[in-house]
Coordinates of C-alpha atoms in Angstrom, one line a residue:
Chain A
M570 CA -19.5 -27.6 45.8
S571 CA -20.4 -29.9 43.2
N572 CA -21.8 -26.6 41.3
S573 CA -19.0 -24.7 41.4
N574 CA -17.1 -27.3 40.3
H575 CA -18.7 -27.9 37.0
K576 CA -18.8 -24.3 36.9
F577 CA -15.2 -24.2 37.1
N578 CA -15.3 -26.6 34.5
S579 CA -17.0 -25.0 31.8
G580 CA -15.0 -22.0 32.3
A581 CA -11.5 -24.0 31.5
F582 CA -13.6 -25.7 28.6
F583 CA -14.9 -22.1 26.8
D584 CA -11.1 -21.7 27.5
K585 CA -9.6 -24.2 25.6
I586 CA -12.6 -23.4 23.0
F587 CA -11.4 -19.8 22.6
R588 CA -7.7 -20.1 22.5
N589 CA -7.7 -23.2 20.2
S590 CA -10.2 -20.5 17.9
T591 CA -8.0 -17.6 17.8
M592 CA -4.9 -20.0 17.0
F593 CA -6.7 -21.4 14.0
F594 CA -7.7 -18.4 12.7
A595 CA -3.9 -17.2 13.6
F596 CA -3.1 -20.7 11.2
V597 CA -5.4 -19.2 8.5
V598 CA -3.4 -16.1 8.4
F599 CA -0.1 -18.1 8.1
S600 CA -1.8 -20.0 5.6
V601 CA -2.9 -17.9 3.4
I602 CA 0.1 -16.7 1.7
F603 CA 0.8 -20.6 1.1
A604 CA -2.9 -21.1 -0.7
I605 CA -1.7 -18.0 -2.9
M606 CA 1.6 -19.1 -4.0
A607 CA 0.1 -23.0 -4.8
T608 CA -2.5 -21.5 -6.7
L609 CA -0.3 -19.3 -8.9
V610 CA 2.1 -21.9 -9.2
V611 CA -0.6 -24.6 -10.6
S612 CA -2.0 -21.8 -12.4
S613 CA 0.7 -21.4 -14.2
L614 CA 2.1 -24.7 -15.3
P615 CA 0.5 -24.2 -18.8
A616 CA 2.7 -21.4 -19.6
L617 CA 5.7 -22.7 -18.4
K618 CA 4.9 -26.2 -20.2
A619 CA 4.5 -24.0 -23.0
F620 CA 7.6 -21.9 -23.2
G621 CA 10.2 -23.7 -20.6
A622 CA 12.1 -21.1 -18.6
G623 CA 12.4 -19.4 -22.2
F624 CA 9.2 -16.9 -21.1
F625 CA 11.2 -15.0 -18.8
F626 CA 14.2 -14.1 -21.8
S627 CA 11.6 -13.8 -24.6
D628 CA 10.0 -9.8 -25.3
T629 CA 7.2 -11.7 -27.8
W630 CA 4.0 -11.4 -26.7
N631 CA 1.6 -12.1 -29.6
P632 CA -2.2 -13.5 -29.0
V633 CA -2.8 -14.0 -32.3
T634 CA 0.2 -16.9 -32.5
I635 CA -0.2 -17.5 -29.2
Q636 CA 3.6 -17.1 -28.2
F637 CA 4.0 -15.3 -25.2
G638 CA 7.4 -14.0 -23.0
G639 CA 7.5 -12.0 -20.3
L640 CA 10.6 -10.0 -20.4
V641 CA 9.2 -6.7 -21.3
P642 CA 7.1 -6.3 -18.5
I643 CA 9.6 -7.6 -16.1
Y644 CA 11.9 -5.2 -17.4
G645 CA 9.4 -2.1 -16.8
T646 CA 8.5 -2.9 -13.7
L647 CA 12.2 -3.3 -12.6
V648 CA 12.9 0.0 -14.6
T649 CA 10.0 2.1 -13.2
A650 CA 10.4 0.5 -9.1
A651 CA 14.2 1.8 -10.1
I652 CA 13.4 5.1 -10.7
A653 CA 11.2 5.6 -8.2
M654 CA 13.7 4.4 -5.7
V655 CA 16.4 6.9 -7.6
I656 CA 13.9 10.1 -6.5
G657 CA 12.2 8.4 -3.7
I658 CA 15.1 7.9 -1.2
P659 CA 16.5 11.2 -1.4
V660 CA 13.1 12.5 -1.0
S661 CA 12.1 10.8 1.7
F662 CA 15.3 10.8 3.8
G663 CA 14.9 15.1 3.5
I664 CA 11.4 14.6 5.1
A665 CA 12.9 12.1 7.5
M666 CA 15.4 14.2 8.2
F667 CA 13.3 17.6 8.1
I668 CA 10.6 16.0 10.5
T669 CA 13.4 14.3 13.3
E670 CA 16.1 16.9 13.8
L671 CA 14.8 20.3 12.2
C672 CA 11.2 20.8 12.5
P673 CA 9.7 22.8 15.6
N674 CA 7.3 20.5 17.6
W675 CA 3.9 22.6 16.5
L676 CA 4.8 21.7 13.2
K677 CA 5.4 18.0 14.0
R678 CA 2.0 16.2 13.8
P679 CA 0.1 18.4 10.7
L680 CA 3.4 17.4 9.1
G681 CA 3.0 13.9 9.7
V682 CA -0.8 13.6 9.2
A683 CA -0.5 15.8 5.8
I684 CA 2.4 12.8 4.9
E685 CA 0.1 10.2 5.7
L686 CA -3.2 11.7 3.7
L687 CA -0.8 11.3 0.7
A688 CA -0.2 7.8 1.6
G689 CA -4.3 7.5 1.7
I690 CA -5.1 8.9 -1.5
P691 CA -5.7 5.7 -3.9
S692 CA -3.6 4.8 -6.4
I693 CA -6.5 5.4 -9.1
I694 CA -6.4 9.2 -8.3
Y695 CA -2.6 9.4 -9.0
G696 CA -3.4 7.5 -12.1
M697 CA -6.1 10.0 -13.3
W698 CA -4.3 12.5 -11.8
G699 CA -1.1 11.5 -13.4
L700 CA -2.7 10.9 -17.0
F701 CA -4.6 14.1 -16.9
V702 CA -2.5 16.8 -15.4
F703 CA 1.2 15.5 -15.1
A704 CA 1.3 14.1 -18.5
P705 CA 0.4 16.9 -20.1
L706 CA 2.5 19.3 -18.7
F707 CA 5.6 16.5 -18.7
A708 CA 5.4 16.6 -22.4
D709 CA 5.2 20.2 -22.9
Y710 CA 8.1 21.4 -20.5
G711 CA 9.9 18.7 -18.8
Q712 CA 10.3 15.8 -21.5
P713 CA 11.3 18.5 -24.1
W714 CA 14.2 19.3 -21.3
I715 CA 15.4 15.9 -20.4
N716 CA 15.5 15.8 -24.5
D717 CA 17.5 18.8 -25.2
H718 CA 19.8 18.3 -22.0
L719 CA 20.4 15.0 -21.6
G720 CA 19.6 13.4 -25.0
S721 CA 22.6 14.8 -26.2
L722 CA 24.5 13.2 -23.7
P723 CA 27.2 10.5 -24.9
F724 CA 25.7 7.1 -24.0
I725 CA 23.7 7.5 -21.7
G726 CA 21.8 10.0 -24.0
V727 CA 19.9 7.0 -25.5
I728 CA 17.9 6.7 -22.6
F729 CA 16.6 10.1 -22.6
A730 CA 15.7 10.7 -26.0
G731 CA 12.5 10.0 -27.1
P732 CA 9.0 11.3 -28.2
T733 CA 7.7 13.4 -26.1
M734 CA 4.4 12.5 -25.2
G735 CA 4.2 12.9 -21.5
I736 CA 3.2 9.1 -20.9
G737 CA 6.0 6.2 -20.3
M738 CA 8.2 4.7 -18.9
L739 CA 9.8 7.7 -16.9
T740 CA 6.3 9.7 -15.9
A741 CA 5.3 6.2 -14.0
G742 CA 8.1 5.9 -12.7
I743 CA 7.6 9.6 -10.8
I744 CA 4.0 8.4 -9.6
L745 CA 5.4 5.9 -8.5
A746 CA 8.0 8.0 -6.4
I747 CA 5.5 9.9 -5.1
M748 CA 3.7 7.2 -4.1
V749 CA 6.2 5.3 -2.2
I750 CA 7.5 8.5 -0.3
P751 CA 5.5 8.5 2.6
F752 CA 5.9 4.6 3.4
T753 CA 9.5 5.3 3.0
S754 CA 9.7 8.3 4.8
S755 CA 7.6 6.7 8.0
V756 CA 10.1 4.2 8.5
M757 CA 12.9 6.6 8.3
R758 CA 11.6 8.9 10.9
D759 CA 10.2 5.7 13.0
V760 CA 14.2 4.7 13.3
F761 CA 15.7 7.9 13.4
E762 CA 13.6 8.7 16.3
V763 CA 14.7 5.7 18.3
V764 CA 18.7 7.0 18.6
P765 CA 18.8 7.7 21.6
P766 CA 19.3 11.6 22.5
L767 CA 22.1 11.1 24.7
L768 CA 24.3 10.5 21.1
K769 CA 22.8 13.1 19.4
E770 CA 23.4 15.2 22.4
S771 CA 26.8 14.7 23.0
A772 CA 27.7 15.4 19.6
Y773 CA 26.2 18.7 19.3
G774 CA 27.9 19.3 22.5
L775 CA 31.5 18.7 20.3
G776 CA 30.3 21.4 18.3
A777 CA 28.5 18.9 15.1
T778 CA 26.2 20.1 13.0
T779 CA 22.3 18.9 12.3
W780 CA 23.8 17.1 9.0
E781 CA 27.1 16.0 10.9
V782 CA 25.0 14.1 13.4
L783 CA 22.9 13.0 10.9
K784 CA 25.5 11.7 9.0
N785 CA 27.9 10.4 11.4
I786 CA 25.3 9.3 14.3
V787 CA 21.6 8.6 13.0
L788 CA 22.6 7.6 9.6
P789 CA 25.2 4.9 10.9
Y790 CA 23.3 4.0 14.3
T791 CA 20.4 3.4 12.0
K792 CA 21.3 2.0 8.7
I793 CA 19.6 -1.5 9.1
G794 CA 15.9 0.1 9.3
V795 CA 17.0 2.5 6.6
V796 CA 17.8 0.0 4.6
G797 CA 14.4 -2.1 5.6
G798 CA 12.5 1.2 5.2
I799 CA 13.4 1.5 1.0
M800 CA 12.6 -2.0 0.6
L801 CA 9.2 -1.5 2.0
G802 CA 9.1 1.3 -0.8
L803 CA 11.0 -1.0 -2.9
G804 CA 8.1 -3.7 -2.6
R805 CA 5.2 -1.1 -2.8
A806 CA 6.6 0.0 -6.2
L807 CA 7.4 -3.6 -7.6
G808 CA 3.4 -3.8 -6.9
E809 CA 1.4 -0.9 -7.8
T810 CA -0.9 -1.2 -10.4
M811 CA -3.5 1.8 -11.0
A812 CA -1.4 4.8 -11.1
V813 CA 1.1 3.3 -13.4
T814 CA -1.3 1.5 -16.0
F815 CA -3.1 5.2 -16.4
V816 CA 0.1 6.4 -17.6
I817 CA 2.7 3.8 -19.1
G818 CA 1.2 3.5 -22.4
N819 CA 0.6 -0.4 -22.3
A820 CA 3.4 -1.3 -25.3
H821 CA 4.7 -4.7 -25.5
E822 CA 8.0 -3.4 -26.5
L823 CA 11.1 -3.3 -25.5
S824 CA 13.0 0.3 -25.7
A825 CA 16.2 1.6 -24.3
S826 CA 14.4 5.4 -23.9
L827 CA 12.8 5.5 -20.9
L828 CA 10.4 7.9 -22.3
M829 CA 8.7 5.4 -24.3
P830 CA 5.9 3.2 -23.4
G831 CA 6.1 0.6 -22.0
N832 CA 4.4 -2.1 -19.7
T833 CA 4.6 -3.2 -16.3
I834 CA 3.4 -6.7 -14.9
S835 CA 0.6 -5.2 -12.8
S836 CA -0.5 -3.1 -15.7
A837 CA -0.1 -6.0 -17.9
L838 CA -2.7 -7.9 -15.7
A839 CA -5.0 -4.7 -15.2
N840 CA -5.6 -4.3 -18.8
E841 CA -5.4 -7.7 -20.3
F842 CA -6.5 -10.2 -17.9
T843 CA -10.1 -10.1 -18.7
E844 CA -9.7 -10.5 -22.3
A845 CA -7.4 -12.9 -22.4
V846 CA -9.1 -15.8 -24.3
G847 CA -7.5 -19.4 -24.1
D848 CA -5.5 -21.2 -21.5
V849 CA -2.5 -19.8 -22.5
Y850 CA -2.9 -16.7 -23.0
T851 CA -4.5 -16.5 -19.2
S852 CA -1.8 -19.1 -18.0
S853 CA 1.2 -16.6 -19.0
L854 CA -0.3 -13.8 -17.5
I855 CA -0.8 -15.7 -14.1
T856 CA 2.9 -16.3 -14.2
L857 CA 3.7 -13.0 -14.7
G858 CA 1.7 -12.2 -11.5
L859 CA 3.7 -15.1 -10.1
T860 CA 6.9 -13.8 -10.5
L861 CA 5.4 -10.5 -9.5
F862 CA 4.9 -12.2 -5.9
I863 CA 8.0 -14.3 -5.9
I864 CA 9.8 -10.8 -6.4
T865 CA 7.6 -8.4 -3.7
F866 CA 8.0 -11.9 -1.3
I867 CA 11.5 -11.7 -1.1
V868 CA 11.9 -7.8 -1.2
L869 CA 9.3 -7.5 1.9
A870 CA 10.7 -10.5 3.8
C871 CA 14.4 -9.2 3.3
A872 CA 12.6 -5.2 4.7
K873 CA 11.2 -7.3 7.4
L874 CA 14.3 -8.9 8.8
L875 CA 16.0 -6.0 8.5
L876 CA 13.5 -4.0 10.7
I877 CA 13.5 -7.1 13.1
K878 CA 17.6 -6.7 13.3
L879 CA 17.4 -3.5 14.3
A880 CA 14.8 -3.9 17.2
A881 CA 16.8 -6.5 18.4
Q882 CA 19.6 -4.5 18.6
E883 CA 17.6 -1.6 20.6
G884 CA 17.2 -4.9 22.9
K885 CA 13.3 -3.7 22.5
Q886 CA 10.6 -6.8 21.5
S887 CA 10.1 -6.9 18.0
Chain B
M586 CA 46.5 28.0 11.8
S587 CA 43.7 30.3 12.4
S588 CA 43.1 30.8 8.4
F589 CA 43.0 27.2 8.1
N590 CA 40.3 26.6 10.6
N591 CA 38.3 29.2 9.8
T592 CA 38.0 27.6 6.3
L593 CA 36.9 24.2 7.3
Y594 CA 34.3 26.1 10.0
F595 CA 33.0 27.9 7.0
Q596 CA 32.8 24.5 4.9
R597 CA 31.2 22.3 7.6
R598 CA 28.7 25.7 7.8
I599 CA 28.0 26.0 4.3
T600 CA 27.7 21.8 4.0
N601 CA 25.2 22.0 6.8
V602 CA 22.8 24.8 5.0
I603 CA 22.9 23.2 2.2
T604 CA 21.8 19.7 3.3
T605 CA 19.4 21.2 5.6
A606 CA 17.8 23.3 3.0
L607 CA 17.3 20.8 0.4
S608 CA 15.9 19.1 3.3
V609 CA 13.3 21.7 3.4
C610 CA 12.9 21.7 -0.6
T611 CA 11.9 17.7 0.3
V612 CA 9.2 18.2 2.5
A613 CA 7.9 20.7 0.0
F614 CA 8.2 18.5 -2.8
A615 CA 6.1 16.2 -1.0
L616 CA 3.5 18.5 0.4
T617 CA 3.4 20.3 -3.0
F618 CA 2.3 17.1 -4.6
L619 CA -0.4 16.4 -2.1
V620 CA -2.0 20.2 -2.8
W621 CA -1.7 19.7 -6.2
I622 CA -3.6 16.1 -6.2
L623 CA -6.4 17.5 -3.8
W624 CA -7.0 20.6 -6.0
T625 CA -6.8 18.4 -9.3
L626 CA -10.0 16.6 -8.1
F627 CA -11.5 19.7 -6.6
S628 CA -11.0 21.6 -9.6
N629 CA -12.3 18.8 -11.8
G630 CA -14.9 16.7 -9.5
F631 CA -16.7 19.7 -7.8
S632 CA -18.6 20.9 -10.4
Y633 CA -19.9 17.6 -11.8
I634 CA -21.0 16.5 -8.0
S635 CA -25.0 16.4 -8.3
L636 CA -27.6 14.8 -7.4
D637 CA -27.9 12.5 -10.8
V638 CA -24.6 11.3 -9.8
F639 CA -26.4 9.7 -6.1
T640 CA -29.9 9.0 -7.7
K641 CA -29.1 7.4 -11.3
N642 CA -27.0 4.6 -12.5
T643 CA -23.9 4.6 -14.4
P644 CA -25.0 5.8 -18.6
P645 CA -24.2 4.5 -21.7
P646 CA -22.0 7.2 -23.5
G647 CA -24.1 10.5 -24.5
S648 CA -26.6 10.1 -21.9
A649 CA -27.1 11.0 -18.1
G650 CA -26.3 9.0 -15.9
G651 CA -24.4 9.0 -12.2
L652 CA -22.8 6.8 -10.0
L653 CA -25.9 5.1 -7.9
N654 CA -25.3 1.4 -8.6
A655 CA -20.9 1.9 -8.5
I656 CA -21.9 3.7 -5.1
F657 CA -24.0 1.0 -3.9
G658 CA -21.3 -1.7 -5.1
S659 CA -18.9 -0.7 -3.5
L660 CA -20.4 0.5 -0.1
Y661 CA -21.7 -3.4 -0.4
M662 CA -18.6 -5.2 -0.8
V663 CA -16.7 -3.3 1.4
L664 CA -19.2 -3.5 4.0
V665 CA -19.1 -7.9 3.4
A666 CA -15.5 -7.9 3.4
T667 CA -15.1 -6.2 6.8
L668 CA -17.3 -8.2 7.9
I669 CA -15.6 -11.4 6.7
G670 CA -12.2 -10.0 7.7
T671 CA -12.9 -8.3 11.1
P672 CA -13.7 -11.5 13.1
I673 CA -10.7 -13.9 11.5
G674 CA -8.5 -10.8 12.1
V675 CA -9.6 -10.2 15.9
L676 CA -8.9 -13.3 16.7
A677 CA -5.9 -14.2 15.0
G678 CA -4.4 -11.0 16.3
T679 CA -5.8 -11.7 19.7
Y680 CA -4.1 -15.3 19.6
L681 CA -0.3 -13.1 18.5
A682 CA -1.1 -10.6 21.9
E683 CA -2.6 -13.1 23.8
Y684 CA -1.3 -16.6 23.8
G685 CA 1.5 -15.7 21.1
K686 CA 4.7 -16.2 23.9
A687 CA 5.8 -19.8 22.8
G688 CA 5.9 -21.9 19.8
W689 CA 6.6 -21.3 16.2
L690 CA 3.0 -20.1 15.4
A691 CA 3.0 -16.5 16.3
P692 CA 6.3 -15.4 14.9
A693 CA 5.4 -16.7 11.5
T694 CA 2.2 -15.6 11.0
R695 CA 3.7 -12.1 12.4
F696 CA 6.0 -12.1 9.6
I697 CA 3.9 -13.3 7.0
N698 CA 0.6 -11.0 7.9
D699 CA 3.4 -8.1 7.4
I700 CA 3.9 -9.0 4.4
L701 CA 0.4 -9.7 3.6
L702 CA 0.2 -6.2 4.7
S703 CA 1.8 -5.0 1.8
A704 CA 1.4 -7.5 -1.3
P705 CA 0.6 -6.1 -4.2
S706 CA -3.2 -5.9 -4.5
I707 CA -3.5 -7.4 -7.9
V708 CA -2.0 -10.7 -7.1
I709 CA -4.8 -11.0 -4.3
G710 CA -7.2 -10.7 -7.5
L711 CA -5.2 -13.1 -9.5
F712 CA -5.4 -15.6 -6.7
V713 CA -9.6 -15.2 -5.4
Y714 CA -10.0 -15.3 -9.4
E715 CA -8.6 -18.5 -9.6
V716 CA -10.0 -19.7 -6.3
V717 CA -13.5 -18.7 -6.6
V718 CA -14.1 -16.8 -10.2
H719 CA -12.6 -19.7 -12.5
R720 CA -14.1 -22.5 -9.9
I721 CA -17.8 -21.1 -10.1
G722 CA -17.5 -19.9 -13.6
H723 CA -18.6 -16.2 -13.6
F724 CA -17.5 -12.8 -11.7
S725 CA -19.0 -12.0 -8.7
G726 CA -19.5 -9.3 -6.0
W727 CA -19.0 -12.3 -3.2
A728 CA -15.2 -12.8 -5.1
G729 CA -14.7 -9.0 -5.4
A730 CA -15.8 -9.0 -1.5
I731 CA -13.3 -11.9 -0.7
A732 CA -10.5 -10.3 -2.3
L733 CA -11.3 -7.0 -0.4
S734 CA -11.1 -9.2 2.9
L735 CA -7.9 -10.8 1.9
I736 CA -6.4 -7.3 2.2
V737 CA -8.7 -6.2 5.3
L738 CA -7.4 -9.0 7.4
P739 CA -4.0 -8.1 7.9
V740 CA -4.5 -4.3 8.8
I741 CA -6.9 -6.1 11.8
V742 CA -4.1 -8.4 13.0
R743 CA -1.9 -5.7 12.9
T744 CA -3.5 -3.4 14.7
T745 CA -5.1 -5.8 17.1
E746 CA -2.2 -7.3 18.2
N747 CA -0.4 -4.0 18.8
M748 CA -3.4 -2.4 20.7
L749 CA -4.2 -5.8 22.7
Q750 CA -0.4 -5.6 23.6
L751 CA -0.4 -2.0 24.6
V752 CA -3.4 -3.1 27.6
P753 CA -1.8 -3.3 31.3
G754 CA -0.6 -7.0 32.5
S755 CA -2.0 -6.6 35.6
L756 CA -5.7 -5.5 34.5
R757 CA -5.5 -8.8 32.8
E758 CA -4.2 -10.4 36.5
A759 CA -6.8 -8.4 38.5
A760 CA -9.2 -10.1 36.3
S761 CA -8.0 -13.7 36.3
A762 CA -7.9 -13.1 40.3
L763 CA -11.2 -12.8 40.7
G764 CA -11.8 -16.2 39.0
S765 CA -12.5 -15.2 35.7
P766 CA -11.7 -17.4 32.9
Q767 CA -9.2 -16.1 30.2
W768 CA -12.0 -16.3 27.7
K769 CA -13.9 -14.1 29.5
V770 CA -11.0 -12.0 30.6
T771 CA -10.1 -11.3 27.0
T772 CA -13.4 -10.4 25.5
F773 CA -14.7 -8.6 28.8
I774 CA -11.5 -6.8 29.4
V775 CA -9.4 -6.4 27.5
Y776 CA -11.3 -6.3 24.2
R777 CA -12.6 -2.9 26.3
S778 CA -9.7 -1.4 26.9
A779 CA -8.3 -1.6 23.7
R780 CA -12.1 -0.5 22.2
A781 CA -10.6 2.7 20.8
G782 CA -8.0 1.4 19.1
M783 CA -9.2 -1.4 17.5
L784 CA -12.1 1.0 16.2
T785 CA -9.5 3.2 14.4
G786 CA -7.6 0.0 12.7
L787 CA -11.2 -0.7 11.6
L788 CA -11.7 2.6 10.3
L789 CA -8.1 2.6 8.5
A790 CA -8.7 -0.9 7.1
V791 CA -12.0 0.2 5.8
A792 CA -10.2 3.7 4.4
R793 CA -7.4 1.2 2.3
I794 CA -9.9 -1.1 0.4
S795 CA -12.6 1.9 -0.2
G796 CA -10.3 2.7 -2.8
E797 CA -9.3 -0.4 -4.2
T798 CA -9.3 -0.7 -7.7
A799 CA -7.2 -3.7 -8.4
P800 CA -8.5 -7.2 -7.0
L801 CA -11.6 -5.5 -8.2
L802 CA -11.1 -5.7 -11.7
F803 CA -11.0 -9.1 -12.2
T804 CA -13.3 -10.8 -9.2
A805 CA -16.3 -8.6 -9.3
L806 CA -15.9 -7.0 -12.8
N807 CA -17.9 -4.2 -13.3
N808 CA -21.7 -4.2 -14.2
Q809 CA -23.6 -1.1 -15.8
F810 CA -26.9 -2.2 -14.1
W811 CA -28.3 -2.1 -10.6
S812 CA -27.3 -5.2 -9.0
S813 CA -27.5 -5.9 -5.2
D814 CA -27.2 -10.0 -6.2
M815 CA -24.0 -10.7 -5.1
N816 CA -23.7 -13.6 -7.5
G817 CA -23.7 -11.5 -10.3
A818 CA -20.8 -9.1 -11.8
M819 CA -21.0 -6.3 -9.5
S820 CA -20.5 -2.7 -10.1
S821 CA -17.9 -0.7 -7.7
V822 CA -16.7 3.7 -8.0
A823 CA -13.5 2.2 -8.7
V824 CA -13.4 0.3 -11.5
V825 CA -16.2 2.6 -12.6
I826 CA -13.3 5.8 -12.8
F827 CA -11.0 3.3 -14.2
Q828 CA -13.3 2.9 -17.4
F829 CA -15.0 6.0 -17.9
A830 CA -11.5 8.2 -17.1
M831 CA -9.9 5.7 -19.8
S832 CA -13.1 6.4 -22.1
P833 CA -12.9 8.9 -25.0
Y834 CA -16.5 9.6 -23.8
E835 CA -16.1 13.2 -22.1
D836 CA -19.4 12.8 -20.5
W837 CA -17.8 9.5 -18.4
Q838 CA -14.9 11.2 -18.2
H839 CA -16.9 13.8 -16.0
L840 CA -18.3 11.2 -14.1
A841 CA -15.2 9.2 -13.4
W842 CA -13.6 12.4 -11.8
A843 CA -16.8 13.3 -10.0
G844 CA -16.3 9.5 -8.6
A845 CA -12.6 10.0 -7.8
L846 CA -13.6 13.5 -5.5
L847 CA -16.2 11.6 -3.9
I848 CA -13.7 8.1 -3.1
T849 CA -10.8 10.4 -1.8
L850 CA -13.4 12.4 0.3
F851 CA -14.4 9.5 1.6
V852 CA -11.5 7.9 2.0
L853 CA -9.6 11.1 3.6
G854 CA -12.4 11.9 6.0
L855 CA -12.3 7.6 7.6
N856 CA -8.4 8.6 7.9
I857 CA -8.6 11.8 9.4
L858 CA -11.6 10.5 12.1
A859 CA -9.8 7.6 12.8
R860 CA -6.8 9.6 13.7
T861 CA -8.2 12.5 15.7
I862 CA -11.6 11.0 17.0
F863 CA -10.2 7.3 17.8
R864 CA -7.3 8.3 18.4
P865 CA -5.4 6.0 20.3
G866 CA -4.3 7.6 24.2
P867 CA -2.7 5.8 26.7
I868 CA -5.1 2.9 28.1
S869 CA -5.9 4.3 31.8
S870 CA -6.3 1.0 33.7

């Protein structure tokens, strides 16, 4: 009797250890993000002390005189991500529409796998392809066309006029678009698929076309999730490093033209961090990293909240 | 009246045809890039893959060489990162699935984990640089492996939780009814049933870090010579590709293409393996 009692107790003892160790590691995962935030804030202090809030509004970047401002890379990050979204959102929507409404059943799985493969290709491969294959073609055919047809427009022409070098902000934006499409389209596909078939069938029964079902039934039902998917893609476009580093041209110059080379936060880090000498230079780069982390944190948190909200709306567990 | 109806009907039909055609175009657009990128890799990389690539170290410009030290460094750091990240991730995921019903920790961790999943990898690199490289004073393979393990971690947590939740509750109840303590139920019954799914997650996580470059740039840096010392700078295929592709030397660029093809085949192979062989099916109880 006492023997079995002992066994029983040891079971409870191990239970406690097991439970607490899983809880400990969950807490470790939970704290990682605060550790990152705290470390980056501490390392940013020298730069923030030296330049104050003016760091974020200054476009100077001069390692020789030790004057640094983050405006150019921050601007480049936002602009390239915006280009990626302008191209990526409609394309992702079209792909999700095709997979959920138009695609024959036998094609669904291979197509899904193909899109997932697009997501699996390492970003450095996109960079090499962009630099050696896409950029030269774009310089020969794409950019002259853009110069001729869009560059001469009043007001917005200046955005599309410029040298046809192939590399630049527009090229980076296009490559980012290709990279975010798999993520955004797969979220959109997932949320489209949870629309109750009954709703869609009723609309089809009333004589609605595929497009009308999508626009009037599916999209209103899933709009929160669609926005969540877009934010997820945006988060990726903001933080992507290698692909952008290859094709953006790495110039610390502010330019209205999208054909000009520029810089993003992540490409500046990739190019300059190991060569940065002196505390203020390193610290300025880390301040840029912190800025990127805060921006993506906010975007990703919003995406996650929206997707939770959508799941709750369906009465499912998130 | 009837002609009005006809125009409206006609307009709706036209809109529908145009939008569905555009939808097909978007799919073609995405697939074109997939095929184009893969074709570029094969046509540029295939002819430069030779025995030398696997048997010689990265060369100085102008002389023959391969990627041996880089391939070794990549595999070594990925292995160490997986060994660090997997147990932590599995245990954390277990907490979320098995004990996470009440309290604030589980939902908060789930939320943070999903953000970590998409956090920019270069920021992870910065963090490890500050915490490890800066403190110790030099770049190291350990720092690279730690950075990669932080990228592996959220993937493992996510898949572990999802797979454990697929295991039917009746299975746990049956085991508990026989008198097993909960740790035994979890490790011997639940993990066993979810094994295939958890392996899939592991493979996908390995695939994900195999091609990572940004977090290695300023943690492991690079090393031109053979090195199996985790305390020193270590070479990796991805960083070598970055360095060689950006260089003006043609033979370096050729090696970069060979490396790019190898790394892509490796990553895509793992992806396909994870999705076919270990494809998570319904768990039999």
